[in-house]
PDB file of C-alpha atoms and ligand atoms in Angstrom:
ATOM      1  CA  MET U   3      68.974 121.876 115.481  1.00  0.00           C
ATOM      2  CA  THR U   4      72.557 122.982 114.942  1.00  0.00           C
ATOM      3  CA  GLU U   5      74.684 120.473 116.709  1.00  0.00           C
ATOM      4  CA  PRO U   6      78.302 121.250 117.451  1.00  0.00           C
ATOM      5  CA  HIS U   7      80.498 118.201 117.487  1.00  0.00           C
ATOM      6  CA  PHE U   8      81.125 116.532 120.758  1.00  0.00           C
ATOM      7  CA  ASP U   9      82.991 113.507 121.686  1.00  0.00           C
ATOM      8  CA  ALA U  10      79.808 111.577 122.424  1.00  0.00           C
ATOM      9  CA  ASN U  11      81.712 109.259 124.702  1.00  0.00           C
ATOM     10  CA  ILE U  12      83.051 111.830 127.133  1.00  0.00           C
ATOM     11  CA  ASP U  13      83.929 109.851 130.218  1.00  0.00           C
ATOM     12  CA  ARG U  14      81.931 111.258 133.090  1.00  0.00           C
ATOM     13  CA  SER U  15      83.160 108.836 135.709  1.00  0.00           C
ATOM     14  CA  HIS U  16      85.556 111.382 137.232  1.00  0.00           C
ATOM     15  CA  MET U  17      82.774 113.976 137.521  1.00  0.00           C
ATOM     16  CA  THR U  18      81.620 113.007 140.944  1.00  0.00           C
ATOM     17  CA  VAL U  19      78.490 114.183 142.665  1.00  0.00           C
ATOM     18  CA  SER U  20      78.888 114.652 146.403  1.00  0.00           C
ATOM     19  CA  ASP U  21      76.412 113.825 149.162  1.00  0.00           C
ATOM     20  CA  GLU U  22      76.353 117.475 150.127  1.00  0.00           C
ATOM     21  CA  VAL U  23      73.239 119.390 149.154  1.00  0.00           C
ATOM     22  CA  ALA U  24      73.953 122.589 147.205  1.00  0.00           C
ATOM     23  CA  ILE U  25      70.395 123.710 146.497  1.00  0.00           C
ATOM     24  CA  GLN U  26      67.146 122.613 148.122  1.00  0.00           C
ATOM     25  CA  ILE U  27      63.838 123.797 146.708  1.00  0.00           C
ATOM     26  CA  GLU U  28      60.642 122.658 148.432  1.00  0.00           C
ATOM     27  CA  ASN U  29      57.124 123.186 147.203  1.00  0.00           C
ATOM     28  CA  MET U  30      58.068 126.514 145.670  1.00  0.00           C
ATOM     29  CA  ASN U  31      55.480 128.637 143.881  1.00  0.00           C
ATOM     30  CA  LYS U  32      55.799 131.937 142.122  1.00  0.00           C
ATOM     31  CA  TRP U  33      53.356 134.332 140.550  1.00  0.00           C
ATOM     32  CA  TYR U  34      53.874 137.323 138.275  1.00  0.00           C
ATOM     33  CA  GLY U  35      50.846 139.306 139.429  1.00  0.00           C
ATOM     34  CA  GLN U  36      47.928 136.946 138.807  1.00  0.00           C
ATOM     35  CA  PHE U  37      49.957 134.622 136.601  1.00  0.00           C
ATOM     36  CA  HIS U  38      51.055 131.427 138.353  1.00  0.00           C
ATOM     37  CA  VAL U  39      54.430 130.985 136.663  1.00  0.00           C
ATOM     38  CA  LEU U  40      56.067 128.271 138.827  1.00  0.00           C
ATOM     39  CA  ARG U  41      54.010 125.508 140.445  1.00  0.00           C
ATOM     40  CA  ASP U  42      55.026 123.223 143.281  1.00  0.00           C
ATOM     41  CA  ILE U  43      58.686 123.019 142.365  1.00  0.00           C
ATOM     42  CA  ASP U  44      60.645 120.420 144.337  1.00  0.00           C
ATOM     43  CA  LEU U  45      64.299 120.112 143.444  1.00  0.00           C
ATOM     44  CA  THR U  46      67.395 118.992 145.321  1.00  0.00           C
ATOM     45  CA  VAL U  47      70.762 119.645 143.704  1.00  0.00           C
ATOM     46  CA  GLN U  48      73.833 117.884 145.093  1.00  0.00           C
ATOM     47  CA  ARG U  49      77.212 119.552 144.931  1.00  0.00           C
ATOM     48  CA  GLY U  50      78.943 118.657 141.668  1.00  0.00           C
ATOM     49  CA  GLU U  51      75.755 118.051 139.703  1.00  0.00           C
ATOM     50  CA  ARG U  52      75.509 119.252 136.105  1.00  0.00           C
ATOM     51  CA  ILE U  53      71.856 119.802 135.417  1.00  0.00           C
ATOM     52  CA  VAL U  54      70.393 120.773 132.077  1.00  0.00           C
ATOM     53  CA  ILE U  55      66.951 122.382 132.178  1.00  0.00           C
ATOM     54  CA  ALA U  56      65.003 121.942 128.963  1.00  0.00           C
ATOM     55  CA  GLY U  57      61.490 122.817 127.936  1.00  0.00           C
ATOM     56  CA  PRO U  58      59.433 124.939 125.583  1.00  0.00           C
ATOM     57  CA  SER U  59      59.657 128.699 125.525  1.00  0.00           C
ATOM     58  CA  GLY U  60      57.582 130.254 128.310  1.00  0.00           C
ATOM     59  CA  SER U  61      57.689 127.154 130.533  1.00  0.00           C
ATOM     60  CA  GLY U  62      59.410 129.017 133.382  1.00  0.00           C
ATOM     61  CA  LYS U  63      63.044 127.901 132.956  1.00  0.00           C
ATOM     62  CA  SER U  64      64.540 131.376 133.270  1.00  0.00           C
ATOM     63  CA  THR U  65      62.243 132.270 136.134  1.00  0.00           C
ATOM     64  CA  LEU U  66      63.297 129.145 138.032  1.00  0.00           C
ATOM     65  CA  ILE U  67      67.013 129.796 137.788  1.00  0.00           C
ATOM     66  CA  ARG U  68      66.543 133.506 138.487  1.00  0.00           C
ATOM     67  CA  CYS U  69      64.791 132.532 141.736  1.00  0.00           C
ATOM     68  CA  ILE U  70      67.909 130.589 142.767  1.00  0.00           C
ATOM     69  CA  ASN U  71      70.002 133.755 143.030  1.00  0.00           C
ATOM     70  CA  ARG U  72      67.070 135.926 144.025  1.00  0.00           C
ATOM     71  CA  LEU U  73      66.906 137.947 140.834  1.00  0.00           C
ATOM     72  CA  GLU U  74      63.247 136.958 141.238  1.00  0.00           C
ATOM     73  CA  GLU U  75      61.304 136.442 144.448  1.00  0.00           C
ATOM     74  CA  HIS U  76      59.174 133.393 145.127  1.00  0.00           C
ATOM     75  CA  GLN U  77      55.918 133.733 147.051  1.00  0.00           C
ATOM     76  CA  ALA U  78      55.490 130.290 148.598  1.00  0.00           C
ATOM     77  CA  GLY U  79      57.669 127.369 149.608  1.00  0.00           C
ATOM     78  CA  LYS U  80      61.347 127.346 150.363  1.00  0.00           C
ATOM     79  CA  ILE U  81      64.662 127.802 148.550  1.00  0.00           C
ATOM     80  CA  VAL U  82      67.889 127.064 150.412  1.00  0.00           C
ATOM     81  CA  VAL U  83      71.215 127.658 148.644  1.00  0.00           C
ATOM     82  CA  ASP U  84      74.422 126.523 150.334  1.00  0.00           C
ATOM     83  CA  GLY U  85      72.535 126.371 153.608  1.00  0.00           C
ATOM     84  CA  ILE U  86      71.234 129.928 153.259  1.00  0.00           C
ATOM     85  CA  GLU U  87      67.480 130.343 153.007  1.00  0.00           C
ATOM     86  CA  LEU U  88      66.394 132.911 150.437  1.00  0.00           C
ATOM     87  CA  THR U  89      64.242 135.397 152.274  1.00  0.00           C
ATOM     88  CA  ASN U  90      63.992 139.164 152.228  1.00  0.00           C
ATOM     89  CA  ASP U  91      67.055 139.362 154.461  1.00  0.00           C
ATOM     90  CA  LEU U  92      69.423 141.551 152.446  1.00  0.00           C
ATOM     91  CA  LYS U  93      72.474 140.059 154.114  1.00  0.00           C
ATOM     92  CA  ASN U  94      71.456 136.637 152.845  1.00  0.00           C
ATOM     93  CA  ILE U  95      70.862 137.945 149.341  1.00  0.00           C
ATOM     94  CA  ASP U  96      74.328 139.461 149.362  1.00  0.00           C
ATOM     95  CA  LYS U  97      75.832 136.124 150.457  1.00  0.00           C
ATOM     96  CA  ILE U  98      73.899 134.234 147.797  1.00  0.00           C
ATOM     97  CA  ARG U  99      75.100 136.542 145.031  1.00  0.00           C
ATOM     98  CA  ARG U 100      78.676 135.687 146.080  1.00  0.00           C
ATOM     99  CA  GLU U 101      78.007 131.962 146.007  1.00  0.00           C
ATOM    100  CA  VAL U 102      76.055 131.847 142.776  1.00  0.00           C
ATOM    101  CA  GLY U 103      77.373 133.089 139.430  1.00  0.00           C
ATOM    102  CA  MET U 104      75.093 133.689 136.493  1.00  0.00           C
ATOM    103  CA  VAL U 105      75.681 133.874 132.757  1.00  0.00           C
ATOM    104  CA  PHE U 106      72.948 135.157 130.456  1.00  0.00           C
ATOM    105  CA  GLN U 107      72.128 134.858 126.782  1.00  0.00           C
ATOM    106  CA  HIS U 108      73.322 138.421 126.273  1.00  0.00           C
ATOM    107  CA  PHE U 109      76.709 138.880 127.795  1.00  0.00           C
ATOM    108  CA  ASN U 110      75.933 142.144 129.603  1.00  0.00           C
ATOM    109  CA  LEU U 111      79.522 143.379 129.535  1.00  0.00           C
ATOM    110  CA  PHE U 112      80.155 147.087 130.083  1.00  0.00           C
ATOM    111  CA  PRO U 113      80.974 148.380 126.580  1.00  0.00           C
ATOM    112  CA  HIS U 114      83.013 151.362 127.753  1.00  0.00           C
ATOM    113  CA  LEU U 115      85.316 149.281 129.968  1.00  0.00           C
ATOM    114  CA  THR U 116      88.146 147.035 128.808  1.00  0.00           C
ATOM    115  CA  ILE U 117      87.882 143.284 129.283  1.00  0.00           C
ATOM    116  CA  LEU U 118      90.224 143.478 132.273  1.00  0.00           C
ATOM    117  CA  GLU U 119      88.205 146.337 133.787  1.00  0.00           C
ATOM    118  CA  ASN U 120      84.990 144.343 133.278  1.00  0.00           C
ATOM    119  CA  LEU U 121      86.555 141.480 135.213  1.00  0.00           C
ATOM    120  CA  THR U 122      87.988 143.501 138.080  1.00  0.00           C
ATOM    121  CA  LEU U 123      85.124 145.961 138.643  1.00  0.00           C
ATOM    122  CA  ALA U 124      83.029 143.887 141.041  1.00  0.00           C
ATOM    123  CA  PRO U 125      85.948 142.267 142.879  1.00  0.00           C
ATOM    124  CA  ILE U 126      87.478 145.699 143.570  1.00  0.00           C
ATOM    125  CA  TRP U 127      84.331 147.699 144.326  1.00  0.00           C
ATOM    126  CA  VAL U 128      81.989 145.063 145.764  1.00  0.00           C
ATOM    127  CA  ARG U 129      84.407 142.570 147.301  1.00  0.00           C
ATOM    128  CA  LYS U 130      87.044 145.201 148.238  1.00  0.00           C
ATOM    129  CA  THR U 131      89.770 143.003 146.745  1.00  0.00           C
ATOM    130  CA  PRO U 132      93.120 144.831 146.401  1.00  0.00           C
ATOM    131  CA  LYS U 133      93.565 145.914 142.778  1.00  0.00           C
ATOM    132  CA  LYS U 134      96.738 143.885 142.172  1.00  0.00           C
ATOM    133  CA  GLU U 135      95.075 140.717 143.415  1.00  0.00           C
ATOM    134  CA  ALA U 136      91.915 141.399 141.359  1.00  0.00           C
ATOM    135  CA  ILE U 137      94.033 141.785 138.222  1.00  0.00           C
ATOM    136  CA  GLU U 138      95.911 138.548 138.934  1.00  0.00           C
ATOM    137  CA  THR U 139      92.646 136.697 139.418  1.00  0.00           C
ATOM    138  CA  ALA U 140      91.166 138.226 136.261  1.00  0.00           C
ATOM    139  CA  MET U 141      94.186 137.190 134.190  1.00  0.00           C
ATOM    140  CA  HIS U 142      94.037 133.703 135.666  1.00  0.00           C
ATOM    141  CA  PHE U 143      90.430 133.276 134.510  1.00  0.00           C
ATOM    142  CA  LEU U 144      91.049 134.936 131.134  1.00  0.00           C
ATOM    143  CA  GLU U 145      93.756 132.326 130.594  1.00  0.00           C
ATOM    144  CA  LYS U 146      91.330 129.656 131.645  1.00  0.00           C
ATOM    145  CA  VAL U 147      88.830 130.749 128.980  1.00  0.00           C
ATOM    146  CA  LYS U 148      91.771 131.017 126.575  1.00  0.00           C
ATOM    147  CA  ILE U 149      91.728 134.715 125.696  1.00  0.00           C
ATOM    148  CA  PRO U 150      94.336 136.418 127.931  1.00  0.00           C
ATOM    149  CA  GLU U 151      95.549 138.398 124.895  1.00  0.00           C
ATOM    150  CA  GLN U 152      92.209 140.238 124.764  1.00  0.00           C
ATOM    151  CA  ALA U 153      92.578 141.803 128.235  1.00  0.00           C
ATOM    152  CA  ASP U 154      93.042 145.384 127.058  1.00  0.00           C
ATOM    153  CA  LYS U 155      90.436 145.357 124.313  1.00  0.00           C
ATOM    154  CA  TYR U 156      86.851 146.540 124.571  1.00  0.00           C
ATOM    155  CA  PRO U 157      83.881 144.136 124.350  1.00  0.00           C
ATOM    156  CA  GLY U 158      82.885 145.485 120.933  1.00  0.00           C
ATOM    157  CA  GLN U 159      86.240 144.375 119.523  1.00  0.00           C
ATOM    158  CA  LEU U 160      85.608 140.732 120.445  1.00  0.00           C
ATOM    159  CA  SER U 161      83.497 138.064 118.752  1.00  0.00           C
ATOM    160  CA  GLY U 162      80.278 136.923 120.418  1.00  0.00           C
ATOM    161  CA  GLY U 163      81.907 133.679 121.537  1.00  0.00           C
ATOM    162  CA  GLN U 164      84.835 135.570 123.056  1.00  0.00           C
ATOM    163  CA  GLN U 165      82.475 137.985 124.819  1.00  0.00           C
ATOM    164  CA  GLN U 166      80.527 135.105 126.319  1.00  0.00           C
ATOM    165  CA  ARG U 167      83.776 133.542 127.548  1.00  0.00           C
ATOM    166  CA  VAL U 168      84.632 136.895 129.138  1.00  0.00           C
ATOM    167  CA  ALA U 169      81.206 136.848 130.819  1.00  0.00           C
ATOM    168  CA  ILE U 170      81.952 133.378 132.203  1.00  0.00           C
ATOM    169  CA  ALA U 171      85.397 134.511 133.388  1.00  0.00           C
ATOM    170  CA  ARG U 172      83.799 137.553 135.020  1.00  0.00           C
ATOM    171  CA  SER U 173      81.487 135.291 137.016  1.00  0.00           C
ATOM    172  CA  LEU U 174      84.368 133.039 138.015  1.00  0.00           C
ATOM    173  CA  CYS U 175      86.333 136.025 139.378  1.00  0.00           C
ATOM    174  CA  MET U 176      83.757 136.176 142.184  1.00  0.00           C
ATOM    175  CA  LYS U 177      84.699 132.553 143.065  1.00  0.00           C
ATOM    176  CA  PRO U 178      81.161 131.144 142.969  1.00  0.00           C
ATOM    177  CA  ARG U 179      80.374 127.622 144.163  1.00  0.00           C
ATOM    178  CA  ILE U 180      77.371 127.304 141.853  1.00  0.00           C
ATOM    179  CA  MET U 181      77.000 128.540 138.265  1.00  0.00           C
ATOM    180  CA  LEU U 182      73.701 129.241 136.536  1.00  0.00           C
ATOM    181  CA  PHE U 183      73.578 129.527 132.744  1.00  0.00           C
ATOM    182  CA  ASP U 184      70.529 130.852 130.912  1.00  0.00           C
ATOM    183  CA  GLU U 185      70.796 129.931 127.232  1.00  0.00           C
ATOM    184  CA  PRO U 186      74.440 131.029 127.082  1.00  0.00           C
ATOM    185  CA  THR U 187      74.845 130.040 123.434  1.00  0.00           C
ATOM    186  CA  SER U 188      71.468 131.110 122.021  1.00  0.00           C
ATOM    187  CA  ALA U 189      72.707 134.460 120.747  1.00  0.00           C
ATOM    188  CA  LEU U 190      75.854 133.047 119.148  1.00  0.00           C
ATOM    189  CA  ASP U 191      76.682 132.105 115.590  1.00  0.00           C
ATOM    190  CA  PRO U 192      77.005 128.333 115.184  1.00  0.00           C
ATOM    191  CA  GLU U 193      80.772 128.393 114.830  1.00  0.00           C
ATOM    192  CA  MET U 194      81.115 130.077 118.210  1.00  0.00           C
ATOM    193  CA  ILE U 195      78.829 127.794 120.144  1.00  0.00           C
ATOM    194  CA  LYS U 196      81.395 125.069 120.617  1.00  0.00           C
ATOM    195  CA  GLU U 197      84.046 127.306 122.163  1.00  0.00           C
ATOM    196  CA  VAL U 198      81.588 128.432 124.834  1.00  0.00           C
ATOM    197  CA  LEU U 199      80.327 124.904 125.480  1.00  0.00           C
ATOM    198  CA  ASP U 200      83.936 123.697 125.745  1.00  0.00           C
ATOM    199  CA  THR U 201      84.543 126.296 128.451  1.00  0.00           C
ATOM    200  CA  MET U 202      81.462 125.028 130.284  1.00  0.00           C
ATOM    201  CA  ILE U 203      82.647 121.427 129.942  1.00  0.00           C
ATOM    202  CA  GLU U 204      85.952 122.365 131.556  1.00  0.00           C
ATOM    203  CA  LEU U 205      84.099 123.900 134.468  1.00  0.00           C
ATOM    204  CA  ALA U 206      82.022 120.762 134.811  1.00  0.00           C
ATOM    205  CA  GLU U 207      85.154 118.641 134.817  1.00  0.00           C
ATOM    206  CA  GLU U 208      86.525 120.699 137.668  1.00  0.00           C
ATOM    207  CA  GLY U 209      83.472 119.833 139.729  1.00  0.00           C
ATOM    208  CA  MET U 210      81.469 123.044 139.480  1.00  0.00           C
ATOM    209  CA  THR U 211      77.815 122.649 140.403  1.00  0.00           C
ATOM    210  CA  MET U 212      75.976 123.847 137.295  1.00  0.00           C
ATOM    211  CA  LEU U 213      72.404 124.457 136.220  1.00  0.00           C
ATOM    212  CA  CYS U 214      72.152 125.206 132.514  1.00  0.00           C
ATOM    213  CA  VAL U 215      69.098 126.205 130.573  1.00  0.00           C
ATOM    214  CA  THR U 216      70.044 125.249 127.044  1.00  0.00           C
ATOM    215  CA  HIS U 217      68.711 123.839 123.801  1.00  0.00           C
ATOM    216  CA  GLU U 218      72.062 122.182 123.118  1.00  0.00           C
ATOM    217  CA  MET U 219      71.011 118.609 123.557  1.00  0.00           C
ATOM    218  CA  GLY U 220      74.455 117.364 122.470  1.00  0.00           C
ATOM    219  CA  PHE U 221      75.866 119.203 125.473  1.00  0.00           C
ATOM    220  CA  ALA U 222      73.176 117.697 127.695  1.00  0.00           C
ATOM    221  CA  GLN U 223      74.041 114.207 126.527  1.00  0.00           C
ATOM    222  CA  ALA U 224      77.763 114.716 126.922  1.00  0.00           C
ATOM    223  CA  VAL U 225      77.936 116.610 130.188  1.00  0.00           C
ATOM    224  CA  ALA U 226      74.737 116.593 132.245  1.00  0.00           C
ATOM    225  CA  ASN U 227      74.174 114.017 134.939  1.00  0.00           C
ATOM    226  CA  ARG U 228      70.492 114.971 135.007  1.00  0.00           C
ATOM    227  CA  VAL U 229      68.080 116.573 132.567  1.00  0.00           C
ATOM    228  CA  ILE U 230      65.022 118.343 133.906  1.00  0.00           C
ATOM    229  CA  PHE U 231      62.100 118.948 131.593  1.00  0.00           C
ATOM    230  CA  MET U 232      59.739 121.826 132.393  1.00  0.00           C
ATOM    231  CA  ALA U 233      56.374 122.705 130.905  1.00  0.00           C
ATOM    232  CA  ASP U 234      53.732 125.162 132.109  1.00  0.00           C
ATOM    233  CA  GLY U 235      55.725 126.127 135.190  1.00  0.00           C
ATOM    234  CA  GLN U 236      56.176 122.584 136.441  1.00  0.00           C
ATOM    235  CA  ILE U 237      58.923 120.007 136.460  1.00  0.00           C
ATOM    236  CA  VAL U 238      57.261 117.373 134.301  1.00  0.00           C
ATOM    237  CA  GLU U 239      60.026 114.822 134.149  1.00  0.00           C
ATOM    238  CA  GLN U 240      63.669 114.354 135.094  1.00  0.00           C
ATOM    239  CA  ASN U 241      66.162 111.642 134.396  1.00  0.00           C
ATOM    240  CA  ASN U 242      69.754 110.871 133.493  1.00  0.00           C
ATOM    241  CA  PRO U 243      70.442 111.988 129.894  1.00  0.00           C
ATOM    242  CA  HIS U 244      70.511 108.485 128.450  1.00  0.00           C
ATOM    243  CA  ASP U 245      67.056 107.582 129.745  1.00  0.00           C
ATOM    244  CA  PHE U 246      65.676 111.072 129.235  1.00  0.00           C
ATOM    245  CA  PHE U 247      66.448 111.011 125.512  1.00  0.00           C
ATOM    246  CA  ASN U 248      65.892 107.319 124.845  1.00  0.00           C
ATOM    247  CA  ASN U 249      62.972 106.578 127.072  1.00  0.00           C
ATOM    248  CA  PRO U 250      60.940 109.715 127.781  1.00  0.00           C
ATOM    249  CA  GLN U 251      57.927 109.026 129.991  1.00  0.00           C
ATOM    250  CA  SER U 252      55.386 111.799 129.507  1.00  0.00           C
ATOM    251  CA  GLU U 253      53.604 112.765 126.301  1.00  0.00           C
ATOM    252  CA  ARG U 254      54.754 116.343 126.817  1.00  0.00           C
ATOM    253  CA  THR U 255      58.394 115.268 126.879  1.00  0.00           C
ATOM    254  CA  LYS U 256      58.007 113.008 123.849  1.00  0.00           C
ATOM    255  CA  GLN U 257      56.401 115.824 121.901  1.00  0.00           C
ATOM    256  CA  PHE U 258      59.167 118.247 122.882  1.00  0.00           C
ATOM    257  CA  LEU U 259      61.922 115.812 121.947  1.00  0.00           C
ATOM    258  CA  SER U 260      60.314 115.023 118.599  1.00  0.00           C
ATOM    259  CA  GLN U 261      60.455 118.732 117.771  1.00  0.00           C
ATOM    260  CA  ILE U 262      64.075 119.336 118.709  1.00  0.00           C
ATOM    261  CA  LEU U 263      65.911 116.091 117.945  1.00  0.00           C
TER     262      LEU U 263
HETATM  263  P1  ADP W  19      61.334 130.372 129.670  1.00  0.00           P
HETATM  264  O1  ADP W  19      62.651 130.823 130.174  1.00  0.00           O
HETATM  265  O2  ADP W  19      61.079 128.905 129.884  1.00  0.00           O
HETATM  266  O3  ADP W  19      61.087 130.755 128.250  1.00  0.00           O
HETATM  267  P2  ADP W  19      60.272 132.396 131.464  1.00  0.00           P
HETATM  268  O4  ADP W  19      60.655 131.984 132.826  1.00  0.00           O
HETATM  269  O5  ADP W  19      61.060 133.468 130.823  1.00  0.00           O
HETATM  270  O6  ADP W  19      60.198 131.095 130.531  1.00  0.00           O
HETATM  271  O7  ADP W  19      58.762 132.858 131.439  1.00  0.00           O
HETATM  272  C1  ADP W  19      57.719 132.055 131.929  1.00  0.00           C
HETATM  273  C2  ADP W  19      56.401 132.784 131.753  1.00  0.00           C
HETATM  274  O8  ADP W  19      56.382 133.927 132.588  1.00  0.00           O
HETATM  275  C3  ADP W  19      56.144 133.287 130.342  1.00  0.00           C
HETATM  276  O9  ADP W  19      54.778 133.156 130.078  1.00  0.00           O
HETATM  277  C4  ADP W  19      56.549 134.746 130.410  1.00  0.00           C
HETATM  278  O10 ADP W  19      55.813 135.512 129.482  1.00  0.00           O
HETATM  279  C5  ADP W  19      56.173 135.112 131.833  1.00  0.00           C
HETATM  280  N1  ADP W  19      57.063 136.148 132.390  1.00  0.00           N
HETATM  281  C6  ADP W  19      58.413 136.133 132.414  1.00  0.00           C
HETATM  282  N2  ADP W  19      58.898 137.210 133.041  1.00  0.00           N
HETATM  283  C7  ADP W  19      57.822 137.939 133.430  1.00  0.00           C
HETATM  284  C8  ADP W  19      57.669 139.182 134.134  1.00  0.00           C
HETATM  285  N3  ADP W  19      58.732 139.873 134.580  1.00  0.00           N
HETATM  286  N4  ADP W  19      56.412 139.619 134.348  1.00  0.00           N
HETATM  287  C9  ADP W  19      55.330 138.924 133.908  1.00  0.00           C
HETATM  288  N5  ADP W  19      55.412 137.752 133.245  1.00  0.00           N
HETATM  289  C10 ADP W  19      56.634 137.267 133.003  1.00  0.00           C
HETATM  290 MG1   MG W  20      64.222 131.780 129.197  1.00  0.00          MG
END
């Protein structure tokens, strides 16, 4: 495992978790056709939690987080995000997409638009934000991810790490209350992983509720308040990072950890 350097003793005491529930998933099941991909998922996420989802390839991690912003539909059970139940109601789906930002392995930026245009497109056309305000917001978040000087370039002129930071800034421009990350550093060269993880750490420190699918166990140890381990479409085990890594309970978890650590 390539392990970027972290201050292993990051003080998490200021990263508070509130009593307020951000996401409630009850007895949720999902099938792709005949294939039962998610089984009896129960998960409550409090506002301010930083959750890392780990597990072998094909265990359903991406499917689970895609269900949380309704990129995928579930067939049984209940998902409630910020008090909004995810049903076929299009109005609800629209609301959820505003509340929940998502960052993917591949940055999915529009190659023919500048960085600034990538950041202002949805605010202007979907949110109907006045252009001047959208540009101000975009520049604010580009400064936050430390690349304001790239605003007028095109995605292809940026490094992978810079493009992923643009993708994070683009999500933040929609002012989400929850951020989902699906292996945001998996497509990056090792030297760029840290700059993206540092951006995510800053978000965590500001109290963003985050669910991150990642193989970066150093990040999990430094930032997560809870690690969830999935296998075969189920949540097999969950714990605080210290106990998860030092005292795994199930054989499945032990086997997984022995392969990656
Ligand atoms: P992970 O992110 O943990 O690697 P995924 O959620 O991507 O797992 O996939 C879980 C399982 O569902 C895998 O067996 C995968 O092949 C299958 N799967 C994923 N997406 C689809 C789809 N759109 N249609 C059918 N099967 C899918
Ligand atoms: Mg995946």
